Coordinates of C-alpha atoms and ligand atoms in Angstrom, one line a residue:
Chain D
M1 CA -3.0 115.3 174.8
I2 CA -6.3 114.3 176.3
W3 CA -6.5 117.4 178.4
L4 CA -6.0 119.5 175.3
G5 CA -8.8 117.7 173.5
R6 CA -11.0 118.2 176.6
A7 CA -10.1 121.9 176.8
I8 CA -11.0 122.4 173.1
L9 CA -14.3 120.6 173.5
A10 CA -15.1 122.7 176.6
L11 CA -14.3 125.9 174.6
V12 CA -16.5 124.9 171.7
L13 CA -19.4 124.1 174.0
L14 CA -18.8 127.4 175.8
F15 CA -18.9 129.5 172.6
L16 CA -21.9 127.6 171.4
Y17 CA -24.1 127.9 174.4
A18 CA -22.8 130.9 176.4
P19 CA -24.3 133.5 174.1
I20 CA -27.6 131.6 174.1
A21 CA -27.6 131.3 177.9
V22 CA -26.8 135.1 178.2
M23 CA -29.7 135.9 175.8
V24 CA -32.1 133.7 177.8
L25 CA -31.0 135.3 181.1
M26 CA -31.3 138.8 179.7
G27 CA -34.8 138.1 178.6
F28 CA -35.6 137.7 182.3
N29 CA -33.4 140.7 183.5
A30 CA -34.9 144.0 184.4
S31 CA -32.2 146.2 182.8
D32 CA -32.6 147.0 179.2
L33 CA -28.9 147.7 178.8
Y34 CA -27.8 144.2 179.8
A35 CA -26.6 145.7 183.1
L36 CA -25.9 143.6 186.1
P37 CA -26.8 142.8 188.8
F38 CA -29.5 140.4 187.6
V39 CA -32.9 141.5 188.6
P40 CA -35.4 138.9 187.6
T41 CA -38.6 140.1 185.9
L42 CA -41.2 138.9 183.4
H43 CA -41.5 142.5 182.2
W44 CA -40.2 141.9 178.7
F45 CA -42.6 139.1 178.2
S46 CA -45.5 141.3 179.1
E47 CA -44.1 144.0 176.9
L48 CA -44.0 141.4 174.1
A49 CA -47.7 140.7 174.6
G50 CA -48.4 144.3 173.6
N51 CA -46.1 144.3 170.6
D52 CA -48.5 143.6 167.8
R53 CA -45.8 143.4 165.1
L54 CA -43.9 140.7 166.9
I55 CA -47.1 138.8 167.7
A56 CA -48.3 139.0 164.1
A57 CA -44.9 137.9 162.8
S58 CA -45.0 134.9 165.3
R59 CA -48.4 133.9 164.1
N60 CA -47.3 134.1 160.5
S61 CA -44.2 132.0 161.3
V62 CA -46.2 129.2 163.0
L63 CA -48.9 129.3 160.2
V64 CA -46.3 129.1 157.4
A65 CA -44.4 126.3 159.3
L66 CA -47.5 124.3 159.9
V67 CA -48.7 124.5 156.3
T68 CA -45.1 123.7 155.1
A69 CA -44.9 120.7 157.4
V70 CA -48.2 119.2 156.1
V71 CA -47.7 119.9 152.4
A72 CA -44.0 119.1 152.3
T73 CA -44.5 115.8 154.2
A74 CA -47.3 114.7 151.9
L75 CA -45.4 115.6 148.7
G76 CA -42.1 114.4 150.0
T77 CA -43.5 111.1 151.2
L78 CA -45.1 110.5 147.8
A79 CA -41.8 111.1 146.1
A80 CA -40.0 108.8 148.5
L81 CA -42.5 106.1 147.9
A82 CA -42.2 106.4 144.2
L83 CA -38.4 106.4 144.5
S84 CA -38.3 103.3 146.6
R85 CA -41.2 101.2 145.3
R86 CA -41.6 101.9 141.6
S87 CA -39.5 101.9 138.6
F88 CA -40.2 104.7 136.1
R89 CA -38.4 106.6 133.5
G90 CA -36.2 109.4 134.9
K91 CA -36.1 107.8 138.4
S92 CA -32.4 108.3 138.9
L93 CA -32.6 111.8 137.5
L94 CA -35.3 112.6 140.0
R95 CA -33.3 111.2 142.8
L96 CA -30.4 113.3 141.6
L97 CA -32.4 116.5 141.4
L98 CA -34.1 116.1 144.8
L99 CA -31.0 116.3 146.9
P100 CA -28.8 119.3 145.8
P101 CA -31.2 121.9 147.2
I102 CA -29.9 120.9 150.6
A103 CA -26.4 122.0 149.5
I104 CA -27.3 125.1 147.6
P105 CA -26.9 128.2 149.8
W106 CA -30.2 129.6 150.8
L107 CA -29.1 133.1 149.7
I108 CA -28.9 131.8 146.1
T109 CA -32.2 129.9 146.3
G110 CA -33.9 132.9 147.9
T111 CA -32.7 135.3 145.1
A112 CA -33.7 132.8 142.4
M113 CA -37.1 132.3 143.9
L114 CA -37.7 136.1 144.3
V115 CA -36.9 136.6 140.6
F116 CA -38.9 133.5 139.5
F117 CA -42.0 134.5 141.6
Y118 CA -41.8 138.0 140.3
W119 CA -41.7 136.8 136.7
T120 CA -44.5 134.3 137.1
G121 CA -46.7 136.8 138.9
I122 CA -46.8 134.8 142.1
G123 CA -45.3 137.8 143.8
R124 CA -44.5 138.1 147.5
G125 CA -46.3 137.4 150.7
L126 CA -47.2 134.4 152.9
H127 CA -48.3 132.3 149.9
A128 CA -44.9 132.8 148.2
M129 CA -43.1 132.0 151.5
I130 CA -45.2 128.8 151.8
L131 CA -44.3 127.8 148.3
G132 CA -40.6 128.5 148.9
H133 CA -40.5 126.8 152.3
V134 CA -42.2 123.7 150.9
A135 CA -39.7 123.5 148.1
L136 CA -36.9 123.8 150.6
A137 CA -38.3 121.2 153.0
I138 CA -39.2 118.5 150.5
P139 CA -35.6 117.2 150.0
Y140 CA -35.3 116.7 153.8
V141 CA -38.6 114.8 153.9
V142 CA -37.5 112.6 151.0
L143 CA -34.3 111.8 152.9
V144 CA -36.0 111.1 156.2
V145 CA -38.9 109.1 154.8
G146 CA -36.7 107.3 152.3
T147 CA -34.4 106.1 155.1
G148 CA -37.5 104.8 157.0
L149 CA -38.8 103.1 153.9
A150 CA -35.5 101.4 153.2
S151 CA -35.7 99.6 156.5
L152 CA -39.2 98.2 155.6
R153 CA -39.2 95.0 153.6
A154 CA -41.3 95.1 150.5
D155 CA -42.6 91.6 151.2
L156 CA -44.6 92.8 154.2
E157 CA -47.1 94.5 151.8
E158 CA -47.0 91.4 149.6
A159 CA -47.9 89.3 152.6
A160 CA -50.8 91.6 153.5
M161 CA -52.1 91.4 149.9
S162 CA -51.8 87.6 149.8
L163 CA -54.1 87.7 152.9
G164 CA -56.7 89.6 151.0
A165 CA -55.7 93.3 151.5
T166 CA -56.0 95.6 148.6
P167 CA -52.8 97.6 147.7
F168 CA -54.2 100.6 149.5
G169 CA -55.3 98.5 152.4
A170 CA -51.9 96.9 152.7
F171 CA -50.3 100.4 152.6
R172 CA -52.6 101.8 155.3
S173 CA -52.5 98.8 157.7
V174 CA -48.9 97.8 157.3
T175 CA -46.6 100.3 155.7
L176 CA -48.2 103.5 157.2
P177 CA -48.0 102.4 160.9
L178 CA -44.4 101.2 160.4
L179 CA -43.5 104.4 158.7
A180 CA -45.3 106.7 161.2
P181 CA -42.2 107.6 163.2
S182 CA -40.4 108.6 160.0
L183 CA -43.4 110.7 158.9
V184 CA -43.6 112.5 162.2
A185 CA -39.9 113.1 162.1
A186 CA -40.1 114.4 158.6
A187 CA -42.9 116.7 159.4
L188 CA -41.0 118.1 162.4
F189 CA -38.0 118.5 160.2
A190 CA -40.0 120.4 157.6
F191 CA -41.6 122.5 160.4
A192 CA -38.2 123.4 161.8
V193 CA -36.7 124.2 158.3
S194 CA -39.6 126.7 157.8
L195 CA -39.6 128.2 161.3
D196 CA -35.9 128.9 161.2
Q197 CA -35.9 130.1 157.7
F198 CA -34.6 133.6 157.4
V199 CA -33.0 134.3 154.0
V200 CA -35.8 133.0 151.7
S201 CA -38.5 134.5 154.0
Y202 CA -36.7 137.8 153.9
F203 CA -36.7 137.9 150.1
L204 CA -40.3 136.7 149.8
A205 CA -41.8 138.8 152.6
A206 CA -44.3 141.5 151.5
P207 CA -44.2 144.8 153.2
G208 CA -46.0 144.5 156.6
V209 CA -46.3 140.7 156.3
T210 CA -43.3 139.0 157.7
T211 CA -42.3 136.1 159.8
L212 CA -40.6 136.2 163.2
P213 CA -36.9 135.8 162.1
V214 CA -37.4 138.6 159.5
E215 CA -39.2 140.8 162.1
I216 CA -36.5 140.2 164.6
Y217 CA -33.9 141.2 162.1
T218 CA -35.8 144.4 161.2
S219 CA -36.3 145.4 164.8
I220 CA -32.6 144.9 165.7
R221 CA -31.7 147.2 162.9
K222 CA -34.0 149.9 164.4
G223 CA -32.8 149.4 167.9
F224 CA -32.4 146.5 170.3
T225 CA -34.9 145.8 173.0
P226 CA -34.9 142.9 175.5
E227 CA -38.3 142.0 174.0
I228 CA -36.3 140.3 171.3
N229 CA -34.6 138.2 174.0
A230 CA -38.0 137.2 175.3
V231 CA -39.4 136.2 171.9
S232 CA -36.1 134.4 171.1
T233 CA -36.4 132.5 174.4
I234 CA -39.9 131.3 173.4
L235 CA -38.7 130.4 169.9
L236 CA -35.7 128.5 171.4
G237 CA -38.0 126.6 173.8
A238 CA -40.2 125.6 171.0
S239 CA -37.2 124.5 168.8
V240 CA -35.7 122.5 171.7
A241 CA -39.0 120.8 172.3
L242 CA -39.3 119.9 168.6
F243 CA -35.8 118.6 168.6
L244 CA -36.4 116.4 171.6
V245 CA -39.5 114.9 170.0
F246 CA -37.6 114.4 166.7
A247 CA -34.7 112.8 168.6
G248 CA -37.0 110.5 170.4
L249 CA -38.7 109.4 167.2
T250 CA -35.5 108.8 165.2
R251 CA -33.5 107.6 168.2
I252 CA -30.7 110.0 167.5
G253 CA -28.1 109.6 170.2
G254 CA -29.6 106.5 171.5
E255 CA -28.8 102.9 171.0
R256 CA -32.3 101.6 171.5
E257 CA -33.3 98.8 169.2
R258 CA -34.9 99.8 165.9
R259 CA -38.6 99.0 165.3
Chain A
M1 CA -61.6 71.7 143.5
S2 CA -58.4 73.5 144.2
G3 CA -55.8 71.9 142.0
V4 CA -53.4 74.3 140.3
E5 CA -52.5 74.1 136.7
V6 CA -50.0 76.2 134.8
Q7 CA -49.7 76.2 131.1
G8 CA -47.2 77.7 128.7
I9 CA -45.8 80.0 131.3
R10 CA -43.1 82.3 130.1
K11 CA -41.3 84.9 132.0
S12 CA -38.1 86.9 131.4
F13 CA -36.5 89.7 133.4
G14 CA -34.8 92.3 131.3
G15 CA -34.5 90.1 128.3
A16 CA -33.1 87.1 130.1
P17 CA -35.6 84.2 130.0
V18 CA -36.3 82.6 133.4
L19 CA -39.3 80.4 132.7
D20 CA -39.6 79.0 129.2
D21 CA -43.0 77.3 128.5
V22 CA -43.6 75.7 131.9
A23 CA -46.5 73.4 132.1
M24 CA -47.5 71.5 135.2
R25 CA -50.5 70.2 137.2
F26 CA -50.5 70.4 141.0
A27 CA -53.1 67.9 142.0
E28 CA -55.7 68.9 144.6
G29 CA -54.7 68.1 148.2
R30 CA -51.2 67.0 147.2
F31 CA -47.9 68.2 148.5
T32 CA -45.7 69.0 145.6
S33 CA -42.1 70.0 145.9
L34 CA -40.4 72.3 143.3
L35 CA -36.8 71.4 143.1
G36 CA -34.0 73.0 141.1
P37 CA -30.7 74.7 141.3
S38 CA -30.3 78.3 142.4
G39 CA -31.6 80.7 139.8
S40 CA -33.7 78.1 138.0
G41 CA -36.9 80.1 138.5
K42 CA -38.5 78.2 141.4
T43 CA -39.4 81.4 143.3
T44 CA -40.5 83.1 140.0
L45 CA -42.9 80.2 139.2
L46 CA -44.3 80.2 142.8
R47 CA -44.8 84.0 142.6
I48 CA -46.6 83.7 139.3
I49 CA -48.9 81.1 140.7
G50 CA -49.6 83.3 143.7
G51 CA -50.2 86.4 141.6
F52 CA -47.2 88.3 143.0
E53 CA -45.8 88.5 139.5
A54 CA -47.5 88.4 136.1
P55 CA -46.3 85.9 133.5
D56 CA -45.3 87.2 130.0
A57 CA -47.4 84.4 128.5
G58 CA -49.3 81.4 129.7
T59 CA -52.2 80.8 132.0
V60 CA -52.6 79.9 135.7
T61 CA -55.8 78.1 136.8
I62 CA -56.8 77.3 140.4
G63 CA -59.7 74.9 140.8
G64 CA -60.4 75.0 137.1
A65 CA -60.9 78.8 137.0
D66 CA -58.5 80.9 135.1
V67 CA -56.8 83.3 137.6
T68 CA -54.1 84.6 135.3
H69 CA -55.5 88.1 135.5
T70 CA -56.9 87.9 139.0
P71 CA -55.0 90.2 141.3
L72 CA -53.1 88.8 144.2
W73 CA -55.5 89.9 146.9
K74 CA -58.4 88.1 145.3
R75 CA -56.6 84.8 144.6
R76 CA -57.2 83.3 148.1
I77 CA -53.7 81.8 148.4
G78 CA -51.7 81.3 151.5
M79 CA -48.0 82.2 151.2
V80 CA -45.2 81.5 153.6
F81 CA -42.2 83.7 152.8
Q82 CA -38.6 82.7 153.3
S83 CA -38.3 85.8 155.5
Y84 CA -41.6 85.0 157.2
A85 CA -42.7 88.6 156.5
L86 CA -44.5 88.8 159.9
F87 CA -46.0 92.3 160.6
P88 CA -43.6 93.6 163.3
H89 CA -46.0 96.1 164.7
M90 CA -48.7 93.5 165.5
S91 CA -48.9 90.8 168.1
V92 CA -48.9 87.2 167.1
A93 CA -52.7 87.0 167.4
D94 CA -53.1 90.2 165.3
N95 CA -50.8 88.8 162.6
V96 CA -52.9 85.6 162.4
A97 CA -56.2 87.5 162.5
Y98 CA -55.1 89.9 159.7
G99 CA -56.4 87.8 156.9
L100 CA -59.6 87.0 158.8
H101 CA -60.3 90.7 159.2
R102 CA -59.9 91.2 155.5
Q103 CA -62.6 88.6 155.0
G104 CA -64.8 90.5 157.4
I105 CA -64.5 87.9 160.2
R106 CA -64.1 89.7 163.4
G107 CA -64.7 89.5 167.2
A108 CA -65.3 86.1 168.8
A109 CA -65.4 84.2 165.5
A110 CA -62.0 85.6 164.5
R111 CA -60.6 84.9 168.0
A112 CA -61.8 81.3 167.8
E113 CA -60.2 80.8 164.4
V114 CA -56.9 82.3 165.6
A115 CA -56.8 80.1 168.6
R116 CA -57.5 77.0 166.5
A117 CA -54.7 78.0 164.0
L118 CA -52.2 78.7 166.8
A119 CA -53.1 75.4 168.4
L120 CA -52.5 73.6 165.1
V121 CA -48.9 75.0 165.0
E122 CA -48.6 74.4 168.8
L123 CA -48.2 78.0 169.8
E124 CA -50.9 78.4 172.4
G125 CA -50.2 81.1 174.8
F126 CA -48.1 83.2 172.5
D127 CA -50.9 85.4 171.3
A128 CA -49.7 88.6 172.9
R129 CA -46.1 88.4 171.9
R130 CA -44.5 90.5 169.1
P131 CA -42.7 88.6 166.3
K132 CA -39.4 90.1 167.6
Q133 CA -39.9 88.1 170.8
L134 CA -40.1 84.7 169.1
S135 CA -37.4 82.3 168.0
G136 CA -36.9 81.6 164.3
G137 CA -38.9 78.3 164.5
Q138 CA -41.8 80.0 166.3
Q139 CA -41.9 82.9 163.8
Q140 CA -42.0 80.3 161.1
R141 CA -45.0 78.6 162.8
V142 CA -46.8 82.0 163.1
A143 CA -46.2 82.6 159.4
L144 CA -47.7 79.2 158.7
A145 CA -50.7 79.8 161.0
R146 CA -51.3 83.2 159.3
A147 CA -51.2 81.6 155.9
I148 CA -53.7 78.8 156.6
V149 CA -56.1 80.4 159.0
T150 CA -57.9 82.0 156.0
K151 CA -58.6 78.6 154.5
P152 CA -56.8 79.4 151.2
R153 CA -57.2 77.3 148.2
V154 CA -53.5 76.8 147.8
L155 CA -50.6 77.0 150.2
L156 CA -47.3 78.3 148.7
L157 CA -44.1 77.9 150.6
D158 CA -40.8 79.4 149.5
E159 CA -38.0 77.6 151.3
P160 CA -39.7 78.2 154.6
L161 CA -37.3 75.9 156.5
S162 CA -34.0 77.1 155.0
A163 CA -33.2 79.6 157.8
L164 CA -33.6 76.9 160.6
D165 CA -30.9 74.7 162.0
R166 CA -30.9 71.0 161.2
R167 CA -32.8 69.7 164.2
L168 CA -35.5 72.3 164.1
R169 CA -35.7 71.9 160.4
Q170 CA -36.5 68.2 160.8
T171 CA -39.1 68.8 163.5
M172 CA -40.7 71.5 161.3
Q173 CA -40.7 69.1 158.3
V174 CA -42.8 66.6 160.3
E175 CA -45.1 69.4 161.6
L176 CA -45.5 70.8 158.1
R177 CA -46.5 67.5 156.7
R178 CA -48.9 66.8 159.6
I179 CA -50.6 70.2 159.2
Q180 CA -50.8 69.8 155.4
R181 CA -52.4 66.3 155.8
D182 CA -54.9 67.6 158.4
S183 CA -55.9 70.6 156.4
G184 CA -55.9 68.8 153.0
L185 CA -54.4 71.9 151.4
T186 CA -53.0 71.8 147.9
T187 CA -49.4 72.7 148.7
I188 CA -46.5 73.8 146.6
F189 CA -43.2 73.7 148.4
V190 CA -40.0 75.3 147.0
T191 CA -36.8 73.9 148.2
H192 CA -33.3 73.1 147.0
D193 CA -32.8 70.5 149.6
Q194 CA -33.3 67.2 147.7
E195 CA -33.7 65.1 150.9
E196 CA -36.4 67.4 152.2
A197 CA -38.2 67.1 148.8
L198 CA -38.0 63.3 148.8
T199 CA -39.2 62.8 152.3
L200 CA -42.0 65.4 152.4
S201 CA -43.7 65.3 149.1
D202 CA -46.4 63.4 147.3
R203 CA -44.8 64.6 144.1
V204 CA -41.6 66.3 143.1
A205 CA -41.0 68.5 140.0
I206 CA -37.5 69.3 138.9
L207 CA -37.0 72.7 137.3
D208 CA -33.9 73.3 135.1
G209 CA -33.2 75.9 132.5
G210 CA -36.6 77.4 132.8
R211 CA -38.5 74.2 132.2
I212 CA -39.9 71.3 134.3
V213 CA -37.6 68.5 133.2
Q214 CA -39.3 65.8 135.3
E215 CA -42.2 65.4 137.5
G216 CA -43.7 62.5 139.5
P217 CA -43.8 60.7 142.8
P218 CA -40.4 61.0 144.7
A219 CA -39.5 57.3 144.3
E220 CA -40.2 57.3 140.6
V221 CA -38.2 60.5 140.0
Y222 CA -35.4 59.2 142.1
E223 CA -35.4 55.6 140.7
R224 CA -36.1 56.6 137.1
P225 CA -34.6 59.9 136.4
A226 CA -35.3 60.9 132.8
T227 CA -32.3 63.0 132.1
R228 CA -28.7 63.3 133.1
F229 CA -29.5 66.5 134.9
A230 CA -32.3 64.9 136.9
A231 CA -30.1 61.9 137.8
T232 CA -27.3 64.0 139.1
F233 CA -29.3 66.8 140.7
L234 CA -31.6 64.5 142.7
G235 CA -29.2 62.2 144.4
D236 CA -25.8 60.9 143.2
A237 CA -25.3 58.9 140.1
N238 CA -22.4 57.0 138.5
L239 CA -22.4 57.7 134.7
F240 CA -21.0 55.4 132.0
A241 CA -21.0 56.7 128.4
G242 CA -20.6 54.5 125.4
T243 CA -22.1 53.2 122.2
V244 CA -25.0 50.8 121.8
R245 CA -23.7 47.4 120.5
D246 CA -25.4 44.0 120.5
G247 CA -28.1 45.1 123.0
A248 CA -25.6 46.4 125.5
V249 CA -23.6 49.6 125.8
A250 CA -20.0 49.2 125.1
T251 CA -18.0 51.4 127.5
P252 CA -14.3 51.6 128.3
S253 CA -15.1 49.5 131.4
G254 CA -16.7 46.8 129.3
P255 CA -20.2 46.1 128.0
L256 CA -23.1 47.1 130.4
R257 CA -26.7 46.1 130.2
S258 CA -29.9 47.7 131.2
E259 CA -33.5 46.5 131.4
A260 CA -34.7 49.8 130.0
P261 CA -34.9 50.2 126.2
L262 CA -31.7 51.4 124.6
P263 CA -31.2 53.8 121.7
A264 CA -30.6 52.4 118.2
E265 CA -27.6 50.2 117.5
G266 CA -24.5 52.3 117.1
A267 CA -26.0 55.4 118.8
P268 CA -24.2 57.0 121.8
A269 CA -25.8 56.3 125.2
T270 CA -25.2 57.1 128.8
L271 CA -26.0 54.6 131.5
A272 CA -26.3 55.5 135.2
V273 CA -26.4 53.6 138.5
R274 CA -27.1 55.0 141.9
P275 CA -24.2 54.5 144.3
E276 CA -26.3 52.6 146.9
K277 CA -27.2 50.0 144.2
V278 CA -23.6 49.2 143.6
L279 CA -22.2 46.0 145.3
P280 CA -18.5 46.1 146.2
L281 CA -16.9 42.6 145.7
P282 CA -13.4 41.4 146.2
A283 CA -11.2 41.6 143.1
G284 CA -11.7 38.5 140.9
A285 CA -14.9 37.4 142.6
A286 CA -17.7 36.3 140.4
E287 CA -20.6 38.8 140.2
P288 CA -24.2 37.5 140.6
A289 CA -25.5 36.0 137.3
G290 CA -26.6 38.6 134.8
F291 CA -25.2 41.6 136.8
N292 CA -23.1 44.3 135.3
A293 CA -19.6 44.4 136.6
V294 CA -16.6 46.7 136.3
D295 CA -13.1 46.6 137.8
A296 CA -12.1 49.5 140.0
T297 CA -9.4 50.8 142.3
L298 CA -10.2 52.2 145.8
R299 CA -9.2 55.8 146.2
Q300 CA -10.7 56.6 149.6
T301 CA -13.2 55.5 152.1
V302 CA -15.3 58.2 153.6
Y303 CA -16.7 57.1 156.9
A304 CA -20.0 58.8 158.0
G305 CA -21.2 56.7 161.0
A306 CA -23.9 54.4 159.9
T307 CA -22.8 54.5 156.3
S308 CA -19.5 54.7 154.4
T309 CA -18.9 56.0 150.9
L310 CA -16.2 54.3 148.8
L311 CA -14.6 56.6 146.2
L312 CA -13.2 54.5 143.4
A313 CA -11.8 54.9 139.9
T314 CA -12.5 52.7 136.9
R315 CA -9.7 51.3 134.8
D316 CA -9.9 54.5 132.7
G317 CA -9.7 56.7 135.7
D318 CA -13.4 57.8 135.7
P319 CA -14.7 58.3 139.3
V320 CA -17.2 55.8 140.7
K321 CA -19.0 56.0 144.0
C322 CA -20.5 53.3 146.1
F323 CA -22.5 53.7 149.3
C324 CA -22.7 50.8 151.8
Q325 CA -23.5 50.2 155.4
S326 CA -20.3 50.7 157.5
R327 CA -20.8 47.1 158.7
D328 CA -20.4 45.8 155.1
A329 CA -17.7 48.2 154.0
P330 CA -14.6 46.2 153.0
A331 CA -11.6 47.0 155.2
L332 CA -9.2 47.9 152.4
E333 CA -6.4 50.4 151.9
P334 CA -6.5 53.0 149.1
G335 CA -5.1 51.4 146.0
A336 CA -6.8 48.0 146.5
A337 CA -8.5 46.5 143.6
L338 CA -12.3 45.8 143.7
R339 CA -15.0 44.5 141.5
L340 CA -18.2 46.5 141.4
A341 CA -21.5 44.8 140.4
W342 CA -25.1 45.9 140.0
S343 CA -28.2 44.7 138.5
P344 CA -29.4 45.7 135.0
T345 CA -32.7 46.6 136.7
H346 CA -30.9 49.4 138.5
T347 CA -29.1 50.5 135.3
L348 CA -30.7 53.7 134.0
V349 CA -30.6 54.9 130.4
L350 CA -30.4 58.7 130.4
G351 CA -31.5 61.0 127.7
G352 CA -30.4 64.6 127.3
Ligands
ATP401 N1 -37.5 90.9 140.1 C1 -36.5 90.4 139.3 N2 -35.8 91.2 138.5 C2 -34.8 90.7 137.7 N3 -34.4 89.5 137.7 C3 -35.0 88.6 138.5 C4 -36.1 89.0 139.4 N4 -36.5 88.0 140.0 C5 -35.8 86.9 139.6 N5 -34.9 87.3 138.7 C6 -33.9 86.4 138.0 O1 -34.6 85.3 137.6 C7 -33.8 84.1 137.8 C8 -34.6 83.1 138.6 O2 -34.8 83.6 139.9 P1 -35.6 82.8 141.0 O3 -35.6 83.7 142.2 O4 -36.9 82.4 140.5 O5 -34.7 81.6 141.3 P2 -34.8 80.4 142.3 O6 -34.9 79.2 141.6 O7 -35.9 80.7 143.3 O8 -33.4 80.5 143.0 P3 -32.9 80.3 144.5 O9 -32.9 78.8 144.8 O10 -31.6 80.9 144.6 O11 -33.9 81.0 145.4 C9 -32.5 84.6 138.5 O12 -31.5 84.6 137.5 C10 -32.8 85.9 139.0 O13 -31.7 86.7 138.9
MG402 MG1 -35.9 81.3 145.4

């Protein structure tokens, strides 16, 4: 039985990573028809440098993701603080409302946002994408920061205040440093949610102003070029780097002692 | 002047009253223990004095100044939490220096104060450690050093020793008392360990049902408990209920006398005697003149090294306890008859 389990695991990993490996390899292969033998080249990366549309889309993607990360982390952290430290009317309702967006298919959220933004005159474009991405990312931030807060005892701030710190001072000198890993993790999460976002971006993109995933999709429909492999490789590298930082901060897959 | 006084303190959580008109003076420089059963509101009262919680009604004064509406961070109190609440991301020295920095004391002056506080709790050389790298007793000392280094007006301690094992606990009790004497801090100490309260304190206060039921020096509260609750909560007590008749209380075990004033003739009364005040005599022996005496049957002898506890029953079957030195414990089998005698001086009249 064990060999069967191992075989299945091997197959899963193969199907998961083989296409990605092929894509990365082809980004460095001279042939534009995926033909072998493998002839290494950086040609497609230099082609990419001259592709203004892809470059502009990449810049938009990073810009939107950065703004999303900052805004969603700030708002989500405030929400998490309110949920964990204060009692107010409608608290459980808010808690209830903040989480389902994670489960709602992005296609539905995207359509709804498009209609809503059209109605309200917000329209389409980068600003609309930022709004949409922030809304999508906040629940993740609330989850990550909320988990971090739950592991912090409330009496630490009380101790700080009994020693003469104002509530804000206690927050800044005690809670914030202890929460920093969660905040960075939440920001990375929000950044990744935005960077990888296709469906919502697709609906909210204005003609000529797109993000990388949308641009890639549009170019594939026109005709595939290995430049896509090159840009995907760069995107992949960035995502993996982000994930590694995130994993290091939240200790996913590690048994190191907390705090 | 840094005595603490609370007056008319009321506090309820979600409609359930926890403190009900609490009034109490904590004299300057004294060590006062707050005793009471779990849920009696000890922590709540301490938190109200410290400013962690606002009372629904009543006032708190420290050193004669009304601080009821002074926020926590301006009250200049030192608090030692049961969980210690040390800042995990700071070294021992930074933990202790935290309060000094809030007061604007920095640099060499702060370092000198920190060193002095750490020396006081005998933790020299631990400056650079993180709280995680300390034992429970050491963390407790850091928490104490952090609370007193700022020279607070009042030191509040919420069961700071309850997480420690027995030996360490006894060592820390001695330390705590030494530090308190040296610093002369007005100290309020919450505990539900009655022995700890009796040995450590200048005064004890017993909290029950949201009120202070008795307050005074340990020996007085122990020897002269005012209520049945105080008598049974602080130490053990044998109770005898009856009716006042001819200057004595007629009980099923016979008439018993007390030197304390009794209620009016014909009124019900409860008398109490501490188990260590009871003299076990052979059956039929004459008790010392003027002593109260009852006949009892031995149920069990509980041997505890230096002392033994005799568990007995009166003629009516009511339980009676008697503590004696093991040397003096009568070598008797369960079922043996005994005569128990004690002085009317040690016979307490309980109200409530
Ligand atoms: N923040 C709170 N919210 C609601 N109820 C509370 C709160 N704090 C205390 N209580 C209630 O008030 C009562 C007194 O609590 P408190 O902590 O003062 O008791 P205590 O005497 O310190 O008990 P223990 O010896 O167990 O520590 C308890 O019934 C408790 O449930
Ligand atoms: Mg308590």
